[in-house]
Amino acid sequence: MEIIAVCNQKGGCAKTTTAINLAAALGLSGKKVLVVDNDAQGNLTQSIGVKEYKHTIYDCMTEDLSIKDAVVKTEFKNISIVPADLNYSNMEMAFARVEKNEFLLKKAFEKDKIQYDYVLIDCSPSLSLTTVNALVCADSVLIPLEPSIFNLQGLAQLINVFKLTMNNYNNKLKVKGVLLTRVDSRSNLSDDFAEQLKEIFGKKLFDTMIHQNVAIVRSQIEKKPLAYFDKNSKGHKEYVSLAKEMIKRG
Ligand SMILES: Nc1ncnc2c1ncn2[C@@H]1O[C@H](COP(=O)(O)OP(=O)(O)OP(=O)(O)O)[C@@H](O)[C@H]1O
Ligand SMILES: [Mg+2]
């Protein structure tokens, strides 16, 4: 089982979109996937169409429940979810003074054994306690990045938080890869910039990149992963290619 945190404090860089559609592609290829909504916005929970649940990630971290207690099966092949909703926004305050509050999610994972091939944790657009909790229990981090020079600057901050987490709480944390998302080949990814990105990230940059694709937006309105909305869409094919690349990387 590999736990992957989908993480970037930049808002709207396709973390949730990547978590859902990568999960769908992995699920269809036969891998068992758990997606964890680690964001009080609850975007992941909503866009996978899960409305009925007994527990959220918040309960796992506050009530001594295990992750297993909060898992809900979805109608999509091999995908289960741990939901979140607005109550989770209390988390930062509730645990501000609790000792070792970086380990709450890890503890919830360790309480009961769960068996998935991949766990994808969809993080919020912040480097706050909830994100640190994800980094503490993750094996690796997948960083979606919209290719712009400003977004690169924000990445330095993210890398700092990784380093701090590695040094203090989780020395096995790795960078799984950097994924270029929402690429508009006409305007935001010149050949020069692409070369520059390759130089910075080296092998960590996924060969696959996700282009702007209107079917992605439509599928979210229909509350389905793209694979179940339009399996011939370019977006789905790109997420399938990402899934293959990820499996190959091991
Ligand atoms: N490849 C794409 N093509 C077109 N639209 C996209 C693509 N990827 C994501 N989007 C759209 O961009 C918006 C932001 O995506 P998403 O919610 O996945 O980002 P996020 O990083 O999870 O945001 P937040 O930081 O708020 O959690 C959404 O409206 C989504 O539909
Ligand atoms: Mg999101």
mmCIF file of C-alpha atoms and ligand atoms in Angstrom:
data_model
loop_
_atom_site.group_PDB
_atom_site.id
_atom_site.type_symbol
_atom_site.label_atom_id
_atom_site.label_comp_id
_atom_site.label_asym_id
_atom_site.label_seq_id
_atom_site.Cartn_x
_atom_site.Cartn_y
_atom_site.Cartn_z
ATOM 1 C CA MET A 1 0.000 0.000 0.000
ATOM 2 C CA GLU A 2 1.326 3.405 -0.893
ATOM 3 C CA ILE A 3 -0.069 6.565 0.694
ATOM 4 C CA ILE A 4 0.290 9.547 -1.609
ATOM 5 C CA ALA A 5 -0.530 13.101 -0.522
ATOM 6 C CA VAL A 6 -1.726 15.262 -3.415
ATOM 7 C CA CYS A 7 -0.402 18.533 -2.203
ATOM 8 C CA ASN A 8 0.218 22.135 -3.221
ATOM 9 C CA GLN A 9 -0.813 25.174 -1.194
ATOM 10 C CA LYS A 10 -1.657 27.017 -4.403
ATOM 11 C CA GLY A 11 -5.436 27.048 -4.802
ATOM 12 C CA GLY A 12 -7.039 25.635 -7.928
ATOM 13 C CA CYS A 13 -4.018 23.778 -9.346
ATOM 14 C CA ALA A 14 -6.120 20.603 -9.840
ATOM 15 C CA LYS A 15 -5.345 18.660 -6.657
ATOM 16 C CA THR A 16 -8.909 17.412 -6.288
ATOM 17 C CA THR A 17 -9.311 16.830 -10.030
ATOM 18 C CA THR A 18 -6.094 14.811 -10.019
ATOM 19 C CA ALA A 19 -7.050 12.771 -6.945
ATOM 20 C CA ILE A 20 -10.412 11.779 -8.462
ATOM 21 C CA ASN A 21 -9.305 11.083 -11.992
ATOM 22 C CA LEU A 22 -6.083 9.331 -11.084
ATOM 23 C CA ALA A 23 -8.120 7.179 -8.676
ATOM 24 C CA ALA A 24 -10.570 6.346 -11.469
ATOM 25 C CA ALA A 25 -7.790 5.384 -13.872
ATOM 26 C CA LEU A 26 -6.046 3.253 -11.234
ATOM 27 C CA GLY A 27 -9.357 1.682 -10.199
ATOM 28 C CA LEU A 28 -10.222 0.726 -13.771
ATOM 29 C CA SER A 29 -6.791 -0.847 -14.180
ATOM 30 C CA GLY A 30 -7.583 -3.167 -11.257
ATOM 31 C CA LYS A 31 -5.909 -1.325 -8.397
ATOM 32 C CA LYS A 32 -7.826 -0.808 -5.169
ATOM 33 C CA VAL A 33 -7.876 2.872 -4.275
ATOM 34 C CA LEU A 34 -8.931 4.873 -1.235
ATOM 35 C CA VAL A 35 -9.306 8.614 -1.720
ATOM 36 C CA VAL A 36 -9.206 10.719 1.430
ATOM 37 C CA ASP A 37 -10.791 14.156 1.468
ATOM 38 C CA ASN A 38 -8.424 16.218 3.586
ATOM 39 C CA ASP A 39 -10.080 19.555 2.883
ATOM 40 C CA ALA A 40 -13.016 21.174 4.685
ATOM 41 C CA GLN A 41 -14.244 22.480 1.331
ATOM 42 C CA GLY A 42 -15.341 18.872 0.737
ATOM 43 C CA ASN A 43 -14.805 19.220 -3.015
ATOM 44 C CA LEU A 44 -13.635 15.640 -3.409
ATOM 45 C CA THR A 45 -16.607 14.282 -1.466
ATOM 46 C CA GLN A 46 -19.031 16.357 -3.501
ATOM 47 C CA SER A 47 -17.557 15.709 -6.891
ATOM 48 C CA ILE A 48 -17.638 11.962 -6.396
ATOM 49 C CA GLY A 49 -21.311 12.254 -5.478
ATOM 50 C CA VAL A 50 -21.104 10.891 -1.923
ATOM 51 C CA LYS A 51 -23.895 12.316 0.208
ATOM 52 C CA GLU A 52 -24.483 9.687 2.842
ATOM 53 C CA TYR A 53 -21.818 8.948 5.371
ATOM 54 C CA LYS A 54 -21.595 8.325 9.088
ATOM 55 C CA HIS A 55 -18.142 9.689 9.756
ATOM 56 C CA THR A 56 -15.678 12.114 8.232
ATOM 57 C CA ILE A 57 -11.925 12.481 8.394
ATOM 58 C CA TYR A 58 -12.574 14.947 11.224
ATOM 59 C CA ASP A 59 -14.178 12.204 13.352
ATOM 60 C CA CYS A 60 -11.186 9.966 12.696
ATOM 61 C CA MET A 61 -8.893 12.628 14.048
ATOM 62 C CA THR A 62 -11.019 13.791 16.966
ATOM 63 C CA GLU A 63 -12.964 10.777 18.199
ATOM 64 C CA ASP A 64 -10.364 8.103 18.198
ATOM 65 C CA LEU A 65 -11.954 6.345 15.235
ATOM 66 C CA SER A 66 -9.908 4.525 12.658
ATOM 67 C CA ILE A 67 -9.826 5.461 8.995
ATOM 68 C CA LYS A 68 -11.614 2.184 8.321
ATOM 69 C CA ASP A 69 -14.625 3.414 10.334
ATOM 70 C CA ALA A 70 -15.133 6.327 7.948
ATOM 71 C CA VAL A 71 -14.673 4.531 4.608
ATOM 72 C CA VAL A 72 -17.598 4.721 2.180
ATOM 73 C CA LYS A 73 -17.697 2.688 -1.025
ATOM 74 C CA THR A 74 -18.428 4.675 -4.164
ATOM 75 C CA GLU A 75 -20.279 3.460 -7.244
ATOM 76 C CA PHE A 76 -17.024 3.664 -9.207
ATOM 77 C CA LYS A 77 -14.826 0.626 -9.737
ATOM 78 C CA ASN A 78 -12.372 -0.020 -6.892
ATOM 79 C CA ILE A 79 -12.773 3.450 -5.356
ATOM 80 C CA SER A 80 -13.672 4.109 -1.730
ATOM 81 C CA ILE A 81 -13.593 7.466 0.010
ATOM 82 C CA VAL A 82 -13.133 8.993 3.432
ATOM 83 C CA PRO A 83 -15.340 12.093 3.259
ATOM 84 C CA ALA A 84 -14.901 15.601 4.643
ATOM 85 C CA ASP A 85 -17.254 18.491 5.165
ATOM 86 C CA LEU A 86 -17.260 21.960 6.675
ATOM 87 C CA ASN A 87 -17.036 20.652 10.237
ATOM 88 C CA TYR A 88 -13.441 19.847 9.423
ATOM 89 C CA SER A 89 -12.638 23.551 9.353
ATOM 90 C CA ASN A 90 -12.683 23.412 13.183
ATOM 91 C CA MET A 91 -9.775 21.047 13.154
ATOM 92 C CA GLU A 92 -7.017 23.651 13.255
ATOM 93 C CA MET A 93 -8.524 25.398 16.278
ATOM 94 C CA ALA A 94 -9.565 22.249 18.078
ATOM 95 C CA PHE A 95 -6.051 20.868 17.993
ATOM 96 C CA ALA A 96 -3.959 23.998 18.266
ATOM 97 C CA ARG A 97 -2.812 23.086 21.785
ATOM 98 C CA VAL A 98 -2.894 19.322 21.609
ATOM 99 C CA GLU A 99 0.483 17.662 21.902
ATOM 100 C CA LYS A 100 1.772 15.794 18.855
ATOM 101 C CA ASN A 101 -1.112 17.105 16.826
ATOM 102 C CA GLU A 102 0.847 16.346 13.653
ATOM 103 C CA PHE A 103 0.234 12.620 14.144
ATOM 104 C CA LEU A 104 -3.576 12.512 14.381
ATOM 105 C CA LEU A 105 -4.178 11.230 10.853
ATOM 106 C CA LYS A 106 -1.316 8.756 11.030
ATOM 107 C CA LYS A 107 -2.780 7.333 14.237
ATOM 108 C CA ALA A 108 -6.184 6.951 12.566
ATOM 109 C CA PHE A 109 -4.493 5.035 9.732
ATOM 110 C CA GLU A 110 -2.633 2.767 12.118
ATOM 111 C CA LYS A 111 -5.599 1.883 14.334
ATOM 112 C CA ASP A 112 -7.079 -0.706 11.970
ATOM 113 C CA LYS A 113 -5.328 -2.403 9.098
ATOM 114 C CA ILE A 114 -6.664 -1.348 5.716
ATOM 115 C CA GLN A 115 -5.732 -2.842 2.392
ATOM 116 C CA TYR A 116 -5.554 -0.753 -0.710
ATOM 117 C CA ASP A 117 -2.988 -0.507 -3.447
ATOM 118 C CA TYR A 118 -3.071 3.280 -3.301
ATOM 119 C CA VAL A 119 -4.365 5.854 -0.855
ATOM 120 C CA LEU A 120 -4.640 9.340 -2.363
ATOM 121 C CA ILE A 121 -5.001 12.169 0.140
ATOM 122 C CA ASP A 122 -6.469 15.319 -1.392
ATOM 123 C CA CYS A 123 -5.006 18.234 0.578
ATOM 124 C CA SER A 124 -6.394 21.726 1.067
ATOM 125 C CA PRO A 125 -4.774 24.820 -0.445
ATOM 126 C CA SER A 126 -2.692 25.553 2.646
ATOM 127 C CA LEU A 127 0.366 24.403 4.504
ATOM 128 C CA SER A 128 -1.557 24.163 7.742
ATOM 129 C CA LEU A 129 -1.932 21.417 10.331
ATOM 130 C CA THR A 130 -4.220 19.262 8.161
ATOM 131 C CA THR A 131 -1.657 19.256 5.353
ATOM 132 C CA VAL A 132 1.169 18.489 7.772
ATOM 133 C CA ASN A 133 -0.919 15.559 9.088
ATOM 134 C CA ALA A 134 -1.143 14.224 5.533
ATOM 135 C CA LEU A 135 2.600 14.594 4.994
ATOM 136 C CA VAL A 136 3.352 12.855 8.274
ATOM 137 C CA CYS A 137 1.452 9.713 7.305
ATOM 138 C CA ALA A 138 2.262 9.695 3.566
ATOM 139 C CA ASP A 139 4.907 7.673 1.792
ATOM 140 C CA SER A 140 5.137 10.208 -0.976
ATOM 141 C CA VAL A 141 3.829 13.461 -2.370
ATOM 142 C CA LEU A 142 2.370 14.188 -5.770
ATOM 143 C CA ILE A 143 2.537 17.882 -6.639
ATOM 144 C CA PRO A 144 0.134 19.203 -9.260
ATOM 145 C CA LEU A 145 1.524 22.399 -10.727
ATOM 146 C CA GLU A 146 0.016 24.862 -13.132
ATOM 147 C CA PRO A 147 2.962 25.941 -15.247
ATOM 148 C CA SER A 148 3.525 29.595 -14.465
ATOM 149 C CA ILE A 149 6.522 31.386 -13.094
ATOM 150 C CA PHE A 150 4.542 32.622 -10.069
ATOM 151 C CA ASN A 151 3.527 29.112 -9.128
ATOM 152 C CA LEU A 152 7.153 28.032 -9.199
ATOM 153 C CA GLN A 153 7.940 30.634 -6.579
ATOM 154 C CA GLY A 154 5.297 29.176 -4.240
ATOM 155 C CA LEU A 155 6.867 25.765 -4.620
ATOM 156 C CA ALA A 156 9.917 26.814 -2.609
ATOM 157 C CA GLN A 157 7.658 27.214 0.430
ATOM 158 C CA LEU A 158 6.137 23.794 -0.161
ATOM 159 C CA ILE A 159 9.566 22.182 -0.405
ATOM 160 C CA ASN A 160 10.493 23.808 2.918
ATOM 161 C CA VAL A 161 7.505 22.246 4.624
ATOM 162 C CA PHE A 162 8.444 18.839 3.119
ATOM 163 C CA LYS A 163 11.943 19.194 4.463
ATOM 164 C CA LEU A 164 10.719 20.168 7.917
ATOM 165 C CA THR A 165 8.286 17.246 7.919
ATOM 166 C CA MET A 166 10.989 14.844 6.772
ATOM 167 C CA ASN A 167 13.470 16.033 9.355
ATOM 168 C CA ASN A 168 11.046 16.097 12.261
ATOM 169 C CA TYR A 169 8.282 13.567 11.698
ATOM 170 C CA ASN A 170 8.595 11.344 8.640
ATOM 171 C CA ASN A 171 11.998 10.558 7.229
ATOM 172 C CA LYS A 172 10.622 8.155 4.610
ATOM 173 C CA LEU A 173 8.656 10.881 2.788
ATOM 174 C CA LYS A 174 9.507 11.093 -0.910
ATOM 175 C CA VAL A 175 8.473 13.252 -3.815
ATOM 176 C CA LYS A 176 6.539 10.937 -6.128
ATOM 177 C CA GLY A 177 6.455 13.469 -8.877
ATOM 178 C CA VAL A 178 5.497 16.886 -10.159
ATOM 179 C CA LEU A 179 2.531 16.880 -12.528
ATOM 180 C CA LEU A 180 1.874 19.768 -14.889
ATOM 181 C CA THR A 181 -1.852 20.468 -14.892
ATOM 182 C CA ARG A 182 -4.284 22.721 -16.742
ATOM 183 C CA VAL A 183 -1.689 23.173 -19.443
ATOM 184 C CA ASP A 184 -2.832 25.440 -22.210
ATOM 185 C CA SER A 185 -0.218 24.652 -24.824
ATOM 186 C CA ARG A 186 -0.905 27.850 -26.719
ATOM 187 C CA SER A 187 -0.193 30.219 -23.869
ATOM 188 C CA ASN A 188 1.325 28.911 -20.671
ATOM 189 C CA LEU A 189 3.915 26.335 -21.644
ATOM 190 C CA SER A 190 6.465 27.587 -24.090
ATOM 191 C CA ASP A 191 9.265 25.206 -25.095
ATOM 192 C CA ASP A 192 11.699 27.304 -23.090
ATOM 193 C CA PHE A 193 9.640 27.072 -19.940
ATOM 194 C CA ALA A 194 9.140 23.322 -20.411
ATOM 195 C CA GLU A 195 12.910 22.878 -20.682
ATOM 196 C CA GLN A 196 13.417 24.994 -17.581
ATOM 197 C CA LEU A 197 10.962 22.851 -15.636
ATOM 198 C CA LYS A 198 12.765 19.686 -16.745
ATOM 199 C CA GLU A 199 16.019 21.142 -15.544
ATOM 200 C CA ILE A 200 14.572 22.002 -12.143
ATOM 201 C CA PHE A 201 12.686 18.786 -11.455
ATOM 202 C CA GLY A 202 14.659 16.247 -13.498
ATOM 203 C CA LYS A 203 13.174 12.758 -13.353
ATOM 204 C CA LYS A 204 10.616 13.901 -10.797
ATOM 205 C CA LEU A 205 8.657 15.666 -13.524
ATOM 206 C CA PHE A 206 6.049 13.264 -14.898
ATOM 207 C CA ASP A 207 6.265 12.844 -18.690
ATOM 208 C CA THR A 208 2.487 12.953 -18.709
ATOM 209 C CA MET A 209 0.949 16.390 -18.478
ATOM 210 C CA ILE A 210 -2.724 17.257 -18.126
ATOM 211 C CA HIS A 211 -4.033 19.777 -20.618
ATOM 212 C CA GLN A 212 -7.000 22.084 -20.284
ATOM 213 C CA ASN A 213 -10.018 19.958 -21.020
ATOM 214 C CA VAL A 214 -13.573 21.193 -20.737
ATOM 215 C CA ALA A 215 -14.883 17.636 -20.196
ATOM 216 C CA ILE A 216 -13.192 17.746 -16.772
ATOM 217 C CA VAL A 217 -15.373 20.630 -15.669
ATOM 218 C CA ARG A 218 -18.482 18.959 -17.074
ATOM 219 C CA SER A 219 -17.772 15.659 -15.336
ATOM 220 C CA GLN A 220 -17.474 17.474 -12.015
ATOM 221 C CA ILE A 221 -20.886 19.022 -12.521
ATOM 222 C CA GLU A 222 -22.206 15.487 -13.132
ATOM 223 C CA LYS A 223 -20.379 14.341 -9.962
ATOM 224 C CA LYS A 224 -18.435 11.634 -11.762
ATOM 225 C CA PRO A 225 -14.821 10.924 -12.542
ATOM 226 C CA LEU A 226 -14.092 11.734 -16.173
ATOM 227 C CA ALA A 227 -13.743 8.021 -17.013
ATOM 228 C CA TYR A 228 -17.461 7.581 -16.264
ATOM 229 C CA PHE A 229 -18.515 10.736 -18.071
ATOM 230 C CA ASP A 230 -16.498 10.603 -21.285
ATOM 231 C CA LYS A 231 -13.958 7.829 -21.474
ATOM 232 C CA ASN A 232 -12.761 9.009 -24.870
ATOM 233 C CA SER A 233 -11.914 12.473 -23.599
ATOM 234 C CA LYS A 234 -8.352 13.679 -23.806
ATOM 235 C CA GLY A 235 -8.445 14.374 -20.061
ATOM 236 C CA HIS A 236 -9.249 10.779 -19.166
ATOM 237 C CA LYS A 237 -6.598 9.441 -21.531
ATOM 238 C CA GLU A 238 -4.036 11.704 -19.913
ATOM 239 C CA TYR A 239 -4.964 10.492 -16.425
ATOM 240 C CA VAL A 240 -4.689 6.887 -17.659
ATOM 241 C CA SER A 241 -1.219 7.705 -18.908
ATOM 242 C CA LEU A 242 -0.371 9.223 -15.508
ATOM 243 C CA ALA A 243 -1.641 6.079 -13.755
ATOM 244 C CA LYS A 244 0.567 3.907 -15.968
ATOM 245 C CA GLU A 245 3.570 6.098 -15.359
ATOM 246 C CA MET A 246 2.964 5.944 -11.633
ATOM 247 C CA ILE A 247 2.634 2.176 -11.563
ATOM 248 C CA LYS A 248 5.807 1.877 -13.624
ATOM 249 C CA ARG A 249 7.703 4.126 -11.231
ATOM 250 C CA GLY A 250 6.768 1.796 -8.368
HETATM 251 N N1 LIG B 1 -7.356 19.925 -16.956
HETATM 252 C C1 LIG B 1 -8.327 20.789 -16.634
HETATM 253 N N2 LIG B 1 -9.018 21.410 -17.624
HETATM 254 C C2 LIG B 1 -9.994 22.286 -17.324
HETATM 255 N N3 LIG B 1 -10.360 22.616 -16.078
HETATM 256 C C3 LIG B 1 -9.707 22.025 -15.051
HETATM 257 C C4 LIG B 1 -8.664 21.090 -15.273
HETATM 258 N N4 LIG B 1 -8.209 20.675 -14.082
HETATM 259 C C5 LIG B 1 -8.932 21.327 -13.155
HETATM 260 N N5 LIG B 1 -9.825 22.135 -13.722
HETATM 261 C C6 LIG B 1 -10.789 23.030 -13.057
HETATM 262 O O1 LIG B 1 -10.070 23.930 -12.261
HETATM 263 C C7 LIG B 1 -10.740 24.188 -11.047
HETATM 264 C C8 LIG B 1 -9.816 23.857 -9.884
HETATM 265 O O2 LIG B 1 -9.552 22.463 -9.899
HETATM 266 P P1 LIG B 1 -9.477 21.651 -8.541
HETATM 267 O O3 LIG B 1 -10.661 21.907 -7.698
HETATM 268 O O4 LIG B 1 -9.164 20.249 -8.887
HETATM 269 O O5 LIG B 1 -8.197 22.337 -7.910
HETATM 270 P P2 LIG B 1 -7.690 22.221 -6.403
HETATM 271 O O6 LIG B 1 -6.207 22.370 -6.459
HETATM 272 O O7 LIG B 1 -8.215 21.001 -5.770
HETATM 273 O O8 LIG B 1 -8.362 23.502 -5.757
HETATM 274 P P3 LIG B 1 -8.313 23.883 -4.184
HETATM 275 O O9 LIG B 1 -6.940 24.428 -3.980
HETATM 276 O O10 LIG B 1 -9.391 24.884 -4.005
HETATM 277 O O11 LIG B 1 -8.541 22.610 -3.416
HETATM 278 C C9 LIG B 1 -11.996 23.345 -11.068
HETATM 279 O O12 LIG B 1 -13.069 24.143 -11.455
HETATM 280 C C10 LIG B 1 -11.713 22.284 -12.100
HETATM 281 O O13 LIG B 1 -12.873 21.865 -12.770
HETATM 282 MG MG MG B 2 -9.263 20.783 -3.956
#
